[in-house]
Backbone as JSON, one array per atom type, in Angstrom:
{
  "sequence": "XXXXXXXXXXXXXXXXXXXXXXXXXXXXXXXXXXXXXXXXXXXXXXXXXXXXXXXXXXXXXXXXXXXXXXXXXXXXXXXXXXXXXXXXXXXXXXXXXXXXXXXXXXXXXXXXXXXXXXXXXXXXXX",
  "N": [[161.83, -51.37, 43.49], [158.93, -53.0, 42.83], [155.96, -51.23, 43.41], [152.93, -52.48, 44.87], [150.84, -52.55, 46.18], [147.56, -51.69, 47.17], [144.99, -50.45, 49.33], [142.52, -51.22, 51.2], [139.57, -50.48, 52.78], [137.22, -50.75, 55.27], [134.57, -47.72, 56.47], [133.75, -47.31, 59.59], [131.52, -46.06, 61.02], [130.11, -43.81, 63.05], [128.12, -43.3, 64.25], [125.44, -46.28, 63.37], [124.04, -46.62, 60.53], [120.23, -46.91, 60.53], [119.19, -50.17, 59.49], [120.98, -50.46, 57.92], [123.7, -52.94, 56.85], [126.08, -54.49, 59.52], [129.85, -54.51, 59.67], [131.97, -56.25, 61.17], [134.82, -57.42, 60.06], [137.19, -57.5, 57.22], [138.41, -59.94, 55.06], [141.46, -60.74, 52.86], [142.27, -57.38, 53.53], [143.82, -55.67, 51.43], [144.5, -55.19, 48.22], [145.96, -55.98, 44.72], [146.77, -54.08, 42.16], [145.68, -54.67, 38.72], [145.31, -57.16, 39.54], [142.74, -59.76, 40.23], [141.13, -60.03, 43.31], [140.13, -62.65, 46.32], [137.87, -61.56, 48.39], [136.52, -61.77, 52.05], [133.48, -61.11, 54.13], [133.18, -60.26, 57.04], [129.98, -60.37, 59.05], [128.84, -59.1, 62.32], [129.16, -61.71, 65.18], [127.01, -63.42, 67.79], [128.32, -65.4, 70.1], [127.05, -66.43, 72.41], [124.33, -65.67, 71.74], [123.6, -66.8, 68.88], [121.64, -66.46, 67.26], [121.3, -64.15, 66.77], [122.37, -62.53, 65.07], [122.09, -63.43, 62.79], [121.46, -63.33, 59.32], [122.53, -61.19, 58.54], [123.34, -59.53, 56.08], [121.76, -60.34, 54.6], [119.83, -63.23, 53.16], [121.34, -66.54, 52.64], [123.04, -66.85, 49.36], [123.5, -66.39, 45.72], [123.92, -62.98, 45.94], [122.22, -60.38, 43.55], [123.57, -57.51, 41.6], [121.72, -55.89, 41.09], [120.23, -56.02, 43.46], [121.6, -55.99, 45.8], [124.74, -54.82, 46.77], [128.39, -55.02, 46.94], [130.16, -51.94, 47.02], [132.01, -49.02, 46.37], [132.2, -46.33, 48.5], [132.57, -43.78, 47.94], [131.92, -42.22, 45.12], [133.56, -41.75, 43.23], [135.5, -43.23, 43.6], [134.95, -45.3, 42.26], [136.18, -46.2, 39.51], [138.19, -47.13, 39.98], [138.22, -49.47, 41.7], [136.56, -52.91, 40.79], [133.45, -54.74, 41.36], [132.47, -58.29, 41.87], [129.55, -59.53, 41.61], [127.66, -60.16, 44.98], [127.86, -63.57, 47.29], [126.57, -64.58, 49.94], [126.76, -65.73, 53.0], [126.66, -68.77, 55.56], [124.41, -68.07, 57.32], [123.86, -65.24, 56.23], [125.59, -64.11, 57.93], [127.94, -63.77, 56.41], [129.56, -62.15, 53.5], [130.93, -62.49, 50.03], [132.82, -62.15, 47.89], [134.84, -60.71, 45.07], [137.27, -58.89, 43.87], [138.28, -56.46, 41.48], [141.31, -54.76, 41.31], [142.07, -51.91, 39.62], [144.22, -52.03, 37.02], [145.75, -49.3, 36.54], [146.28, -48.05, 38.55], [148.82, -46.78, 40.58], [150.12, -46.59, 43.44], [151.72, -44.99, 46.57], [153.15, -46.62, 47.7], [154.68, -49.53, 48.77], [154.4, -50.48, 51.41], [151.75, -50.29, 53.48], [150.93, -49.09, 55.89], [152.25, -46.89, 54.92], [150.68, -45.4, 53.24], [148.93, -43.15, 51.14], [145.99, -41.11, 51.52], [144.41, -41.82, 48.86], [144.82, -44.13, 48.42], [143.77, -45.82, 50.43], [140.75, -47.15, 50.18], [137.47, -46.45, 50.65], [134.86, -48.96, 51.89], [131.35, -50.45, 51.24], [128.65, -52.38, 52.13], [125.62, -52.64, 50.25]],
  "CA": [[160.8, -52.3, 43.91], [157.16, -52.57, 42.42], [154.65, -50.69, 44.29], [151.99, -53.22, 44.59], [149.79, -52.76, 47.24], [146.11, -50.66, 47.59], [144.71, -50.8, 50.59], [140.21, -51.39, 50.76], [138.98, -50.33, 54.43], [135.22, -50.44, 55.68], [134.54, -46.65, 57.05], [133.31, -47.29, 60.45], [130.3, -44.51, 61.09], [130.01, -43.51, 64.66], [126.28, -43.88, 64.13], [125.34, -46.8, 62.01], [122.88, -46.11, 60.16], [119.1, -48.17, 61.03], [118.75, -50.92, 58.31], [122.66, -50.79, 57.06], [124.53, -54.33, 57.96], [127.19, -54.18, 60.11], [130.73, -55.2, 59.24], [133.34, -56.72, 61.85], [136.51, -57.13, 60.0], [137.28, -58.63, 56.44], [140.01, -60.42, 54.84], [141.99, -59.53, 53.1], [142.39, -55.97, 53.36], [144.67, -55.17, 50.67], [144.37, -55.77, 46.51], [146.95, -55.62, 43.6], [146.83, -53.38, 40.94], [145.82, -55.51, 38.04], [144.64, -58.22, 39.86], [141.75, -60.06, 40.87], [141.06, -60.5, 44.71], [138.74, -62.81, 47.06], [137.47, -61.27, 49.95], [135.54, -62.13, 52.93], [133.68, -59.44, 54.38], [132.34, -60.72, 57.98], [129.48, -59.45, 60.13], [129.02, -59.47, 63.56], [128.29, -62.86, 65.74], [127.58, -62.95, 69.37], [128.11, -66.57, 70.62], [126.16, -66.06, 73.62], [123.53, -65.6, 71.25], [123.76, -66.69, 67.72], [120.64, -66.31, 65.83], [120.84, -62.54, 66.51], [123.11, -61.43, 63.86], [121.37, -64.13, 61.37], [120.32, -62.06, 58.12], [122.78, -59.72, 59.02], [123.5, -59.56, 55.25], [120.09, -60.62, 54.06], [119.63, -64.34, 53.07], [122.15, -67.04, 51.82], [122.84, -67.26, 48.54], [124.21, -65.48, 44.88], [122.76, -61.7, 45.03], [122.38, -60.13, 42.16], [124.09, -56.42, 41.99], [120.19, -55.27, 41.37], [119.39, -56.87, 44.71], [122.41, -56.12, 46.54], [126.1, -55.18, 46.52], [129.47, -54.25, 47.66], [130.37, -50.95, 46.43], [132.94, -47.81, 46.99], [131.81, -45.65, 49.57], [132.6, -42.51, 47.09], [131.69, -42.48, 43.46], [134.71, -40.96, 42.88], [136.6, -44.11, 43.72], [134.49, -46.01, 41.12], [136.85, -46.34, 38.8], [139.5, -47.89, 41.04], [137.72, -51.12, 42.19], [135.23, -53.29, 40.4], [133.73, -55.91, 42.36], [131.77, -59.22, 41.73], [128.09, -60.15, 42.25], [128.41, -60.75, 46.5], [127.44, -64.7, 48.16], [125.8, -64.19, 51.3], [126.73, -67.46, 53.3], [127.01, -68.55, 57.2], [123.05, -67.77, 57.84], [123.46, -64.29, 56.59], [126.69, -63.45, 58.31], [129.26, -63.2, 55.75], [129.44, -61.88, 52.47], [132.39, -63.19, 49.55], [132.93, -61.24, 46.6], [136.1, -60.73, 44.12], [137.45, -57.52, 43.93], [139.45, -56.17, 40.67], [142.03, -53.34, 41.35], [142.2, -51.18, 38.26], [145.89, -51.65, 36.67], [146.42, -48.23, 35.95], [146.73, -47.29, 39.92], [149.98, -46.55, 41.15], [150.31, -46.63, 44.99], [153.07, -44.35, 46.17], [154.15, -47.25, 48.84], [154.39, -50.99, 48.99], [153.82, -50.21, 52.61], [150.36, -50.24, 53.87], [150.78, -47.54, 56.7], [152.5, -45.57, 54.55], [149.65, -45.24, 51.74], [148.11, -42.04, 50.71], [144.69, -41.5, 51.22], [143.37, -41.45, 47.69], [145.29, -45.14, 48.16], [142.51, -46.38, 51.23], [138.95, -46.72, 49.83], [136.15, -47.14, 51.69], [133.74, -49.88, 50.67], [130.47, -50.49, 51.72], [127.71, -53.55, 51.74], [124.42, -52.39, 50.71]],
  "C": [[159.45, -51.82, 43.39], [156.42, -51.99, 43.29], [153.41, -51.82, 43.91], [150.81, -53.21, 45.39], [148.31, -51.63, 47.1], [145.08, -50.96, 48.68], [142.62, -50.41, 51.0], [140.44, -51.61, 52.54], [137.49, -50.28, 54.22], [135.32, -48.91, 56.61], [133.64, -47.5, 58.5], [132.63, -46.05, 60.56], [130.27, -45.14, 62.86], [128.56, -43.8, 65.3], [125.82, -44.42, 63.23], [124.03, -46.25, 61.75], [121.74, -47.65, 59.78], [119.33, -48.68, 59.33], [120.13, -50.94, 57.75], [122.94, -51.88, 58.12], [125.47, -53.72, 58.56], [128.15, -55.08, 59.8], [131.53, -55.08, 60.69], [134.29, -56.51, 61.67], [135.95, -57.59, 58.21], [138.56, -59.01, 56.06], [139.65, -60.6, 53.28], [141.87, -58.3, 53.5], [142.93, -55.05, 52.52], [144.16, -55.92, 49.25], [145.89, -55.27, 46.17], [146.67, -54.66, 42.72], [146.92, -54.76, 40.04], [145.32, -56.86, 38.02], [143.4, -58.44, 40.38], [141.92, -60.64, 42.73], [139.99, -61.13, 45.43], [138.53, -62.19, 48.27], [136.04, -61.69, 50.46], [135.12, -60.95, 53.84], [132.21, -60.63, 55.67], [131.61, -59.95, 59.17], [129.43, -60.12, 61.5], [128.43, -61.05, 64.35], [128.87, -62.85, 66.7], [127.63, -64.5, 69.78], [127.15, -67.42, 72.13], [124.82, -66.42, 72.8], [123.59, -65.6, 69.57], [123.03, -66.55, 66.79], [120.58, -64.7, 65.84], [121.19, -61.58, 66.0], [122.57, -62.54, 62.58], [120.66, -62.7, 60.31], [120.92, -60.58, 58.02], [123.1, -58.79, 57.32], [122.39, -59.67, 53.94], [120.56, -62.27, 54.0], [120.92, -65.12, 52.7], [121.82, -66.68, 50.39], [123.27, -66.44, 47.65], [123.03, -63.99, 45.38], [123.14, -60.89, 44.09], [122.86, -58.54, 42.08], [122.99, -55.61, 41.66], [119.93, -54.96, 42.49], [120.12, -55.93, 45.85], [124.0, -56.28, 46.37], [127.24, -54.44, 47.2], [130.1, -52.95, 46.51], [131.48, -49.6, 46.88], [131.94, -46.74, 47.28], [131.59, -44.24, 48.5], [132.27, -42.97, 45.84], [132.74, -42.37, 43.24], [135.74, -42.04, 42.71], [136.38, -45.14, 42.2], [135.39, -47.18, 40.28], [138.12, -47.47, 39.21], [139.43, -49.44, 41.24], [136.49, -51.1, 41.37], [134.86, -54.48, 41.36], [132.93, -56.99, 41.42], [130.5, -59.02, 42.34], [128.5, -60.74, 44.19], [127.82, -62.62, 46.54], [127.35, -64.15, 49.02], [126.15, -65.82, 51.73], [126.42, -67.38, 55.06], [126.02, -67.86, 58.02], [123.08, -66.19, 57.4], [124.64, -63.18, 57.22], [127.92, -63.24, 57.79], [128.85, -63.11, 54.29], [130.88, -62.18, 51.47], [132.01, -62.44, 48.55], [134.65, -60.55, 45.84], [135.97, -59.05, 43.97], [138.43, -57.05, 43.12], [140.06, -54.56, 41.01], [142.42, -52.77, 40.0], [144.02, -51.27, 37.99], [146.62, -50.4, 36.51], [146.39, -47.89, 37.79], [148.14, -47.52, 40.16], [150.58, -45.91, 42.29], [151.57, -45.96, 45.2], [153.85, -45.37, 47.17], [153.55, -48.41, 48.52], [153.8, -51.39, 50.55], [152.68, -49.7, 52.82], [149.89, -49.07, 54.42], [151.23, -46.48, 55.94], [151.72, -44.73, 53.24], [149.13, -43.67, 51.57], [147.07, -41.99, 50.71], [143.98, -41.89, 49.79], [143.95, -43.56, 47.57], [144.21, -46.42, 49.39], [141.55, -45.93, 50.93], [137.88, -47.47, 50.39], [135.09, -47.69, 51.2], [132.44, -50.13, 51.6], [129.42, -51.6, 51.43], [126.28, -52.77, 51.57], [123.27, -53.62, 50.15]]
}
């Protein structure tokens, strides 16, 4: 069976740090080797109160990877994932951006849990 899977987590920090967005969840969670992927990478919203995660991303709209972008947590990973220019949509609260998994990776599991670290990379919005 192909090994196909690589598995893209957000590091949760115990203490965010002032002025970094905050991420919720996103979707997917997983890429191909080889392939291109869309993901949705959503921040927090309180329904109670909804203008108070507005901007949590900065503005709608294309930003430019000058401006603003999704990136691997390590340099090191670099190589691994490229991403797309992000969209900012949903006042501010979600970010969309394509995510290529380098073909030359070779995951030692099709299974998710059973991945190797160097196989979960931590991505980050800045």
């Amino acid at each position: 069976m192909k090994k196909i899977i690589c598995i893209i987590f957000i590091l949760n920090f115990a203490f965010p740090l002032i002025g970094q967005p905050q991420i919720s969840y996103l979707l997917p969670d997983i890429g191909t080797p080889g392939m291109s992927t869309y993901m949705e990478i959503i921040g927090p919203f309180d329904p109670d109160n909804p203008n108070a995660s507005k901007g949590n991303f900065r503005v709608d709209g294309l930003i430019p990877n000058s401006v603003g972008q999704v990136k691997c947590l390590n340099s090191t990973d670099n190589w691994k994932l490229t991403f797309s220019p992000m969209v900012v949509s949903w006042d501010g609260r979600m970010v969309s951006v394509y995510v290529f998994v380098n073909p030359v990776l070779n995951p030692n599991s099709a299974d998710w849990e059973a991945l190797l670290p160097e196989f979960r990379i931590p991505i980050v919005v800045q």
